[in-house]
Amino acid sequence: MTKIFIDPGHGGNDPGAIGNGLQEKDVTLAIALKIRDLLNRDYQGHSVMLSRTTDQTLSLSQRTNMANSWGADYLVSVHINAGGGTGFESYTYNGNYPGKTETNRLRSIVHDAIVIETGFRDRGKKEANFHMVRESAMQAVLTENGFIDNSSDAAALKSDAFLTRVARGHVIGVANALGLTPNSGGGDDGTQKYVEIIVDSLWTYNSADWADKAVVVNRGEVFTVIRDKFPVAGGYMYQIKSGLYITANPTYVRYYTR
């Protein structure tokens, strides 16, 4: 069972950054709750703990102590930036420690998924001496999801649909990084998901790697989707029932449910 700890930054008497009618503590909580719900809806074989699920005051030490005591396998601390910029950036600990290379590799997967899902300007994969990534006993990432004092970023962060995109980016990234098992292709309402090949021939892949080609499929063939669209190296893939992977580019496949 993979244990994932989600930390909505700030809370209670600590509002975090403030701007454009928003408080960081509220936005981070909304995103974190969506991350939890999407992880539990779309994947299996894991458990999720949040440092807080309400507008609660918690010290940084309380948060990392909670994650460490629980024995979390991965920690994600969700924040909103401020200071006049725009876009998304992520952080890992800037010290020297065992597993740093792997921590940064996993962070890259999470970071790229969030940028792809949100369309945020990519401000880079950074390192800093932040408590949440320094004092956590497990691999950890801190995400800064837009600038609350930037009118364009703030307008997006006021949209519930956009916050779902932010959360989904986190979920896809964490799931890919940790190798979570997707639930079956059936939707919450019992619908099944499919892709139909709409070009003469198309490669499938043995893994989520464009270089790992498997077999060619042909126009008109239909496959059951067991893992919905997720980012892979500048594009998107689906996983189909056979276990193979296929492009999600609508130029080549038609996605539908029934």
PDB file of C-alpha atoms in Angstrom:
ATOM      1  CA  MET A   1       0.000   0.000   0.000  1.00  0.00           C
ATOM      2  CA  THR A   2       1.563   3.286  -1.135  1.00  0.00           C
ATOM      3  CA  LYS A   3       1.026   6.065   1.406  1.00  0.00           C
ATOM      4  CA  ILE A   4       0.658   9.571  -0.034  1.00  0.00           C
ATOM      5  CA  PHE A   5       0.666  12.588   2.279  1.00  0.00           C
ATOM      6  CA  ILE A   6      -0.885  15.810   0.947  1.00  0.00           C
ATOM      7  CA  ASP A   7      -0.181  19.060   2.776  1.00  0.00           C
ATOM      8  CA  PRO A   8      -2.368  22.082   1.983  1.00  0.00           C
ATOM      9  CA  GLY A   9      -0.076  24.969   2.881  1.00  0.00           C
ATOM     10  CA  HIS A  10      -0.955  27.439   5.653  1.00  0.00           C
ATOM     11  CA  GLY A  11      -4.390  27.476   7.347  1.00  0.00           C
ATOM     12  CA  GLY A  12      -6.193  28.854  10.392  1.00  0.00           C
ATOM     13  CA  ASN A  13      -4.501  31.986  11.703  1.00  0.00           C
ATOM     14  CA  ASP A  14      -1.877  31.728   8.935  1.00  0.00           C
ATOM     15  CA  PRO A  15      -3.543  32.821   5.687  1.00  0.00           C
ATOM     16  CA  GLY A  16      -0.382  32.574   3.598  1.00  0.00           C
ATOM     17  CA  ALA A  17      -0.163  34.871   0.613  1.00  0.00           C
ATOM     18  CA  ILE A  18      -3.097  37.209  -0.033  1.00  0.00           C
ATOM     19  CA  GLY A  19      -4.112  38.933  -3.239  1.00  0.00           C
ATOM     20  CA  ASN A  20      -6.950  39.634  -5.665  1.00  0.00           C
ATOM     21  CA  GLY A  21      -9.588  38.596  -3.124  1.00  0.00           C
ATOM     22  CA  LEU A  22      -7.920  35.214  -2.448  1.00  0.00           C
ATOM     23  CA  GLN A  23      -6.140  33.722   0.539  1.00  0.00           C
ATOM     24  CA  GLU A  24      -3.536  31.042  -0.090  1.00  0.00           C
ATOM     25  CA  LYS A  25      -4.827  28.821   2.713  1.00  0.00           C
ATOM     26  CA  ASP A  26      -8.238  28.501   1.031  1.00  0.00           C
ATOM     27  CA  VAL A  27      -6.905  27.745  -2.440  1.00  0.00           C
ATOM     28  CA  THR A  28      -4.405  25.155  -1.238  1.00  0.00           C
ATOM     29  CA  LEU A  29      -7.104  23.350   0.744  1.00  0.00           C
ATOM     30  CA  ALA A  30      -9.447  23.274  -2.246  1.00  0.00           C
ATOM     31  CA  ILE A  31      -6.691  21.806  -4.438  1.00  0.00           C
ATOM     32  CA  ALA A  32      -5.628  19.251  -1.815  1.00  0.00           C
ATOM     33  CA  LEU A  33      -9.173  17.967  -1.299  1.00  0.00           C
ATOM     34  CA  LYS A  34      -9.535  17.547  -5.053  1.00  0.00           C
ATOM     35  CA  ILE A  35      -6.191  15.696  -5.223  1.00  0.00           C
ATOM     36  CA  ARG A  36      -7.404  13.270  -2.541  1.00  0.00           C
ATOM     37  CA  ASP A  37     -10.732  12.679  -4.242  1.00  0.00           C
ATOM     38  CA  LEU A  38      -9.251  12.191  -7.729  1.00  0.00           C
ATOM     39  CA  LEU A  39      -6.567   9.823  -6.437  1.00  0.00           C
ATOM     40  CA  ASN A  40      -9.184   7.717  -4.680  1.00  0.00           C
ATOM     41  CA  ARG A  41     -11.529   7.767  -7.674  1.00  0.00           C
ATOM     42  CA  ASP A  42      -9.025   6.956 -10.404  1.00  0.00           C
ATOM     43  CA  TYR A  43      -6.409   4.756  -8.698  1.00  0.00           C
ATOM     44  CA  GLN A  44      -6.144   1.863  -6.259  1.00  0.00           C
ATOM     45  CA  GLY A  45      -3.577   0.270  -3.963  1.00  0.00           C
ATOM     46  CA  HIS A  46      -2.783   3.458  -2.072  1.00  0.00           C
ATOM     47  CA  SER A  47      -3.931   5.480   0.914  1.00  0.00           C
ATOM     48  CA  VAL A  48      -4.041   9.254   1.280  1.00  0.00           C
ATOM     49  CA  MET A  49      -3.639  11.431   4.363  1.00  0.00           C
ATOM     50  CA  LEU A  50      -4.033  15.207   4.454  1.00  0.00           C
ATOM     51  CA  SER A  51      -2.333  17.384   7.043  1.00  0.00           C
ATOM     52  CA  ARG A  52      -5.616  19.260   7.323  1.00  0.00           C
ATOM     53  CA  THR A  53      -9.083  18.996   5.804  1.00  0.00           C
ATOM     54  CA  THR A  54     -10.455  22.224   7.292  1.00  0.00           C
ATOM     55  CA  ASP A  55      -9.241  25.766   7.973  1.00  0.00           C
ATOM     56  CA  GLN A  56      -6.899  24.604  10.739  1.00  0.00           C
ATOM     57  CA  THR A  57      -3.740  26.110  12.218  1.00  0.00           C
ATOM     58  CA  LEU A  58      -0.786  23.707  12.075  1.00  0.00           C
ATOM     59  CA  SER A  59       2.908  24.352  12.534  1.00  0.00           C
ATOM     60  CA  LEU A  60       5.385  23.114   9.943  1.00  0.00           C
ATOM     61  CA  SER A  61       6.747  20.627  12.483  1.00  0.00           C
ATOM     62  CA  GLN A  62       3.281  19.257  13.176  1.00  0.00           C
ATOM     63  CA  ARG A  63       2.846  18.617   9.464  1.00  0.00           C
ATOM     64  CA  THR A  64       6.123  16.770   8.911  1.00  0.00           C
ATOM     65  CA  ASN A  65       5.774  14.893  12.219  1.00  0.00           C
ATOM     66  CA  MET A  66       2.372  13.691  11.040  1.00  0.00           C
ATOM     67  CA  ALA A  67       3.757  12.478   7.711  1.00  0.00           C
ATOM     68  CA  ASN A  68       6.789  10.852   9.329  1.00  0.00           C
ATOM     69  CA  SER A  69       4.753   9.101  12.032  1.00  0.00           C
ATOM     70  CA  TRP A  70       2.320   7.766   9.451  1.00  0.00           C
ATOM     71  CA  GLY A  71       5.204   6.343   7.423  1.00  0.00           C
ATOM     72  CA  ALA A  72       4.289   8.160   4.225  1.00  0.00           C
ATOM     73  CA  ASP A  73       6.006   7.094   1.012  1.00  0.00           C
ATOM     74  CA  TYR A  74       5.632  10.466  -0.693  1.00  0.00           C
ATOM     75  CA  LEU A  75       4.755  13.986   0.433  1.00  0.00           C
ATOM     76  CA  VAL A  76       3.279  16.787  -1.651  1.00  0.00           C
ATOM     77  CA  SER A  77       3.043  20.244  -0.081  1.00  0.00           C
ATOM     78  CA  VAL A  78       0.678  22.479  -2.061  1.00  0.00           C
ATOM     79  CA  HIS A  79       1.228  26.241  -2.153  1.00  0.00           C
ATOM     80  CA  ILE A  80       0.353  29.382  -4.108  1.00  0.00           C
ATOM     81  CA  ASN A  81       3.110  31.831  -4.929  1.00  0.00           C
ATOM     82  CA  ALA A  82       3.388  35.605  -4.553  1.00  0.00           C
ATOM     83  CA  GLY A  83       5.892  38.287  -5.443  1.00  0.00           C
ATOM     84  CA  GLY A  84       4.889  39.601  -8.830  1.00  0.00           C
ATOM     85  CA  GLY A  85       5.633  36.645 -11.089  1.00  0.00           C
ATOM     86  CA  THR A  86       3.419  34.256 -12.997  1.00  0.00           C
ATOM     87  CA  GLY A  87       3.301  30.503 -13.533  1.00  0.00           C
ATOM     88  CA  PHE A  88       4.303  27.265 -11.813  1.00  0.00           C
ATOM     89  CA  GLU A  89       7.450  26.097 -10.070  1.00  0.00           C
ATOM     90  CA  SER A  90       8.339  23.196  -7.788  1.00  0.00           C
ATOM     91  CA  TYR A  91      10.921  22.571  -5.090  1.00  0.00           C
ATOM     92  CA  THR A  92      12.900  19.769  -3.529  1.00  0.00           C
ATOM     93  CA  TYR A  93      15.402  20.063  -0.672  1.00  0.00           C
ATOM     94  CA  ASN A  94      18.669  21.734  -1.655  1.00  0.00           C
ATOM     95  CA  GLY A  95      20.883  19.794   0.768  1.00  0.00           C
ATOM     96  CA  ASN A  96      22.925  16.649   0.226  1.00  0.00           C
ATOM     97  CA  TYR A  97      21.088  13.500   1.283  1.00  0.00           C
ATOM     98  CA  PRO A  98      20.662   9.853   0.237  1.00  0.00           C
ATOM     99  CA  GLY A  99      18.121   9.466  -2.541  1.00  0.00           C
ATOM    100  CA  LYS A 100      18.399  13.021  -3.838  1.00  0.00           C
ATOM    101  CA  THR A 101      18.707  11.886  -7.452  1.00  0.00           C
ATOM    102  CA  GLU A 102      15.551   9.785  -7.157  1.00  0.00           C
ATOM    103  CA  THR A 103      13.708  12.573  -5.337  1.00  0.00           C
ATOM    104  CA  ASN A 104      14.461  14.954  -8.190  1.00  0.00           C
ATOM    105  CA  ARG A 105      13.522  12.335 -10.793  1.00  0.00           C
ATOM    106  CA  LEU A 106      10.104  11.836  -9.194  1.00  0.00           C
ATOM    107  CA  ARG A 107       9.677  15.614  -8.848  1.00  0.00           C
ATOM    108  CA  SER A 108      10.321  16.024 -12.572  1.00  0.00           C
ATOM    109  CA  ILE A 109       7.455  13.658 -13.366  1.00  0.00           C
ATOM    110  CA  VAL A 110       5.073  15.509 -11.043  1.00  0.00           C
ATOM    111  CA  HIS A 111       6.236  18.940 -12.228  1.00  0.00           C
ATOM    112  CA  ASP A 112       5.842  18.155 -15.938  1.00  0.00           C
ATOM    113  CA  ALA A 113       2.349  16.711 -15.458  1.00  0.00           C
ATOM    114  CA  ILE A 114       1.149  19.849 -13.657  1.00  0.00           C
ATOM    115  CA  VAL A 115       2.549  22.155 -16.327  1.00  0.00           C
ATOM    116  CA  ILE A 116       0.902  20.118 -19.088  1.00  0.00           C
ATOM    117  CA  GLU A 117      -2.487  19.931 -17.351  1.00  0.00           C
ATOM    118  CA  THR A 118      -2.651  23.596 -16.315  1.00  0.00           C
ATOM    119  CA  GLY A 119      -0.852  25.367 -19.135  1.00  0.00           C
ATOM    120  CA  PHE A 120       0.995  27.420 -16.515  1.00  0.00           C
ATOM    121  CA  ARG A 121       4.215  29.131 -17.558  1.00  0.00           C
ATOM    122  CA  ASP A 122       7.007  26.783 -16.465  1.00  0.00           C
ATOM    123  CA  ARG A 123       9.228  28.656 -14.000  1.00  0.00           C
ATOM    124  CA  GLY A 124      11.472  25.667 -13.449  1.00  0.00           C
ATOM    125  CA  LYS A 125      12.394  22.778 -11.165  1.00  0.00           C
ATOM    126  CA  LYS A 126      14.125  24.339  -8.182  1.00  0.00           C
ATOM    127  CA  GLU A 127      15.717  23.450  -4.849  1.00  0.00           C
ATOM    128  CA  ALA A 128      15.446  25.297  -1.537  1.00  0.00           C
ATOM    129  CA  ASN A 129      15.871  24.832   2.209  1.00  0.00           C
ATOM    130  CA  PHE A 130      12.124  24.603   2.891  1.00  0.00           C
ATOM    131  CA  HIS A 131      11.007  22.793   6.054  1.00  0.00           C
ATOM    132  CA  MET A 132       8.430  20.586   4.337  1.00  0.00           C
ATOM    133  CA  VAL A 133      10.966  19.046   1.949  1.00  0.00           C
ATOM    134  CA  ARG A 134      13.869  19.123   4.427  1.00  0.00           C
ATOM    135  CA  GLU A 135      12.253  17.535   7.497  1.00  0.00           C
ATOM    136  CA  SER A 136      10.139  14.910   5.746  1.00  0.00           C
ATOM    137  CA  ALA A 137      11.583  11.392   6.083  1.00  0.00           C
ATOM    138  CA  MET A 138      10.220  10.426   2.671  1.00  0.00           C
ATOM    139  CA  GLN A 139      10.713  11.832  -0.821  1.00  0.00           C
ATOM    140  CA  ALA A 140       8.881  15.127  -1.086  1.00  0.00           C
ATOM    141  CA  VAL A 141       7.967  17.956  -3.407  1.00  0.00           C
ATOM    142  CA  LEU A 142       6.586  21.433  -2.748  1.00  0.00           C
ATOM    143  CA  THR A 143       4.507  22.946  -5.546  1.00  0.00           C
ATOM    144  CA  GLU A 144       3.845  26.660  -6.154  1.00  0.00           C
ATOM    145  CA  ASN A 145       0.717  26.847  -8.292  1.00  0.00           C
ATOM    146  CA  GLY A 146       0.479  30.311  -9.790  1.00  0.00           C
ATOM    147  CA  PHE A 147       0.844  33.765  -8.247  1.00  0.00           C
ATOM    148  CA  ILE A 148      -1.982  35.033  -6.072  1.00  0.00           C
ATOM    149  CA  ASP A 149      -0.899  38.640  -6.670  1.00  0.00           C
ATOM    150  CA  ASN A 150      -0.939  38.267 -10.458  1.00  0.00           C
ATOM    151  CA  SER A 151      -4.350  39.173 -11.854  1.00  0.00           C
ATOM    152  CA  SER A 152      -4.271  36.551 -14.611  1.00  0.00           C
ATOM    153  CA  ASP A 153      -3.132  33.711 -12.336  1.00  0.00           C
ATOM    154  CA  ALA A 154      -5.592  34.777  -9.650  1.00  0.00           C
ATOM    155  CA  ALA A 155      -8.488  34.804 -12.119  1.00  0.00           C
ATOM    156  CA  ALA A 156      -7.659  31.196 -13.010  1.00  0.00           C
ATOM    157  CA  LEU A 157      -7.357  30.228  -9.343  1.00  0.00           C
ATOM    158  CA  LYS A 158     -10.881  31.565  -8.727  1.00  0.00           C
ATOM    159  CA  SER A 159     -12.244  28.966 -11.172  1.00  0.00           C
ATOM    160  CA  ASP A 160     -13.257  25.638  -9.650  1.00  0.00           C
ATOM    161  CA  ALA A 161     -12.710  23.980 -13.025  1.00  0.00           C
ATOM    162  CA  PHE A 162      -9.155  25.284 -13.137  1.00  0.00           C
ATOM    163  CA  LEU A 163      -8.454  24.093  -9.599  1.00  0.00           C
ATOM    164  CA  THR A 164      -9.579  20.655 -10.771  1.00  0.00           C
ATOM    165  CA  ARG A 165      -6.988  20.876 -13.558  1.00  0.00           C
ATOM    166  CA  VAL A 166      -4.319  21.807 -11.015  1.00  0.00           C
ATOM    167  CA  ALA A 167      -5.347  18.862  -8.841  1.00  0.00           C
ATOM    168  CA  ARG A 168      -5.470  16.500 -11.797  1.00  0.00           C
ATOM    169  CA  GLY A 169      -1.946  17.522 -12.783  1.00  0.00           C
ATOM    170  CA  HIS A 170      -0.768  16.589  -9.290  1.00  0.00           C
ATOM    171  CA  VAL A 171      -2.657  13.296  -9.420  1.00  0.00           C
ATOM    172  CA  ILE A 172      -1.354  12.262 -12.838  1.00  0.00           C
ATOM    173  CA  GLY A 173       2.168  13.215 -11.850  1.00  0.00           C
ATOM    174  CA  VAL A 174       2.096  11.389  -8.525  1.00  0.00           C
ATOM    175  CA  ALA A 175       0.447   8.330 -10.068  1.00  0.00           C
ATOM    176  CA  ASN A 176       3.054   8.138 -12.831  1.00  0.00           C
ATOM    177  CA  ALA A 177       5.925   8.796 -10.425  1.00  0.00           C
ATOM    178  CA  LEU A 178       4.834   6.164  -7.915  1.00  0.00           C
ATOM    179  CA  GLY A 179       3.443   3.634 -10.397  1.00  0.00           C
ATOM    180  CA  LEU A 180      -0.081   3.640  -8.979  1.00  0.00           C
ATOM    181  CA  THR A 181      -2.551   1.141 -10.389  1.00  0.00           C
ATOM    182  CA  PRO A 182      -5.434   2.759 -12.308  1.00  0.00           C
ATOM    183  CA  ASN A 183      -8.984   1.710 -11.668  1.00  0.00           C
ATOM    184  CA  SER A 184     -10.849   0.009 -14.505  1.00  0.00           C
ATOM    185  CA  GLY A 185     -11.986   2.127 -17.423  1.00  0.00           C
ATOM    186  CA  GLY A 186     -15.559   2.325 -16.166  1.00  0.00           C
ATOM    187  CA  GLY A 187     -16.677   5.794 -15.122  1.00  0.00           C
ATOM    188  CA  ASP A 188     -18.501   6.685 -11.930  1.00  0.00           C
ATOM    189  CA  ASP A 189     -21.820   6.336 -13.792  1.00  0.00           C
ATOM    190  CA  GLY A 190     -20.999   2.889 -15.194  1.00  0.00           C
ATOM    191  CA  THR A 191     -19.868   4.138 -18.597  1.00  0.00           C
ATOM    192  CA  GLN A 192     -17.020   2.373 -20.369  1.00  0.00           C
ATOM    193  CA  LYS A 193     -14.257   4.262 -22.172  1.00  0.00           C
ATOM    194  CA  TYR A 194     -12.947   3.355 -25.632  1.00  0.00           C
ATOM    195  CA  VAL A 195     -10.552   4.505 -28.333  1.00  0.00           C
ATOM    196  CA  GLU A 196     -11.077   3.846 -32.032  1.00  0.00           C
ATOM    197  CA  ILE A 197      -8.205   4.030 -34.527  1.00  0.00           C
ATOM    198  CA  ILE A 198      -9.023   6.651 -37.194  1.00  0.00           C
ATOM    199  CA  VAL A 199      -5.847   6.400 -39.322  1.00  0.00           C
ATOM    200  CA  ASP A 200      -4.711   3.543 -41.560  1.00  0.00           C
ATOM    201  CA  SER A 201      -2.155   2.226 -39.058  1.00  0.00           C
ATOM    202  CA  LEU A 202      -0.809   3.241 -35.668  1.00  0.00           C
ATOM    203  CA  TRP A 203       1.846   2.006 -33.245  1.00  0.00           C
ATOM    204  CA  THR A 204       1.025   0.852 -29.732  1.00  0.00           C
ATOM    205  CA  TYR A 205       3.629   0.814 -26.961  1.00  0.00           C
ATOM    206  CA  ASN A 206       4.746  -1.686 -24.328  1.00  0.00           C
ATOM    207  CA  SER A 207       5.154   1.045 -21.732  1.00  0.00           C
ATOM    208  CA  ALA A 208       4.557   4.772 -21.321  1.00  0.00           C
ATOM    209  CA  ASP A 209       7.556   5.481 -23.541  1.00  0.00           C
ATOM    210  CA  TRP A 210       7.304   6.640 -27.165  1.00  0.00           C
ATOM    211  CA  ALA A 211      10.432   4.632 -28.020  1.00  0.00           C
ATOM    212  CA  ASP A 212       9.068   1.342 -26.626  1.00  0.00           C
ATOM    213  CA  LYS A 213       7.005   0.318 -29.666  1.00  0.00           C
ATOM    214  CA  ALA A 214       4.849  -2.819 -29.498  1.00  0.00           C
ATOM    215  CA  VAL A 215       2.514  -3.735 -32.400  1.00  0.00           C
ATOM    216  CA  VAL A 216       0.724  -1.858 -35.155  1.00  0.00           C
ATOM    217  CA  VAL A 217      -3.058  -1.504 -35.031  1.00  0.00           C
ATOM    218  CA  ASN A 218      -5.326  -0.526 -37.912  1.00  0.00           C
ATOM    219  CA  ARG A 219      -8.159   1.798 -38.836  1.00  0.00           C
ATOM    220  CA  GLY A 220     -11.481   0.864 -37.260  1.00  0.00           C
ATOM    221  CA  GLU A 221     -10.064  -1.217 -34.404  1.00  0.00           C
ATOM    222  CA  VAL A 222     -11.555  -0.328 -31.019  1.00  0.00           C
ATOM    223  CA  PHE A 223      -9.876  -0.799 -27.639  1.00  0.00           C
ATOM    224  CA  THR A 224     -11.120  -0.516 -24.063  1.00  0.00           C
ATOM    225  CA  VAL A 225      -9.376   2.209 -22.047  1.00  0.00           C
ATOM    226  CA  ILE A 226      -8.316   1.241 -18.522  1.00  0.00           C
ATOM    227  CA  ARG A 227      -6.255   4.355 -17.801  1.00  0.00           C
ATOM    228  CA  ASP A 228      -7.437   7.723 -18.970  1.00  0.00           C
ATOM    229  CA  LYS A 229      -5.309  10.308 -20.746  1.00  0.00           C
ATOM    230  CA  PHE A 230      -2.018  11.105 -19.025  1.00  0.00           C
ATOM    231  CA  PRO A 231       1.067  13.083 -20.128  1.00  0.00           C
ATOM    232  CA  VAL A 232       4.125  11.385 -21.630  1.00  0.00           C
ATOM    233  CA  ALA A 233       7.125  13.385 -22.879  1.00  0.00           C
ATOM    234  CA  GLY A 234       5.310  16.212 -24.623  1.00  0.00           C
ATOM    235  CA  GLY A 235       2.185  14.248 -25.551  1.00  0.00           C
ATOM    236  CA  TYR A 236      -0.526  12.090 -24.016  1.00  0.00           C
ATOM    237  CA  MET A 237      -1.292   8.369 -23.891  1.00  0.00           C
ATOM    238  CA  TYR A 238      -4.083   6.020 -22.876  1.00  0.00           C
ATOM    239  CA  GLN A 239      -3.524   2.561 -21.434  1.00  0.00           C
ATOM    240  CA  ILE A 240      -5.759  -0.064 -23.047  1.00  0.00           C
ATOM    241  CA  LYS A 241      -7.141  -3.322 -21.650  1.00  0.00           C
ATOM    242  CA  SER A 242      -4.359  -5.484 -23.135  1.00  0.00           C
ATOM    243  CA  GLY A 243      -1.881  -3.524 -21.004  1.00  0.00           C
ATOM    244  CA  LEU A 244      -0.418  -1.726 -24.007  1.00  0.00           C
ATOM    245  CA  TYR A 245      -0.352   2.051 -24.403  1.00  0.00           C
ATOM    246  CA  ILE A 246      -1.573   4.185 -27.288  1.00  0.00           C
ATOM    247  CA  THR A 247      -1.458   7.850 -28.226  1.00  0.00           C
ATOM    248  CA  ALA A 248      -4.305  10.068 -27.044  1.00  0.00           C
ATOM    249  CA  ASN A 249      -3.808  12.495 -29.949  1.00  0.00           C
ATOM    250  CA  PRO A 250      -7.266  13.055 -31.524  1.00  0.00           C
ATOM    251  CA  THR A 251      -5.609  13.197 -34.947  1.00  0.00           C
ATOM    252  CA  TYR A 252      -5.060   9.434 -34.663  1.00  0.00           C
ATOM    253  CA  VAL A 253      -7.730   8.090 -32.302  1.00  0.00           C
ATOM    254  CA  ARG A 254     -11.341   8.821 -31.374  1.00  0.00           C
ATOM    255  CA  TYR A 255     -12.165   8.641 -27.685  1.00  0.00           C
ATOM    256  CA  TYR A 256     -15.728   7.889 -26.618  1.00  0.00           C
ATOM    257  CA  THR A 257     -17.845   6.368 -23.846  1.00  0.00           C
ATOM    258  CA  ARG A 258     -21.022   4.351 -23.707  1.00  0.00           C
TER     259      ARG A 258
END
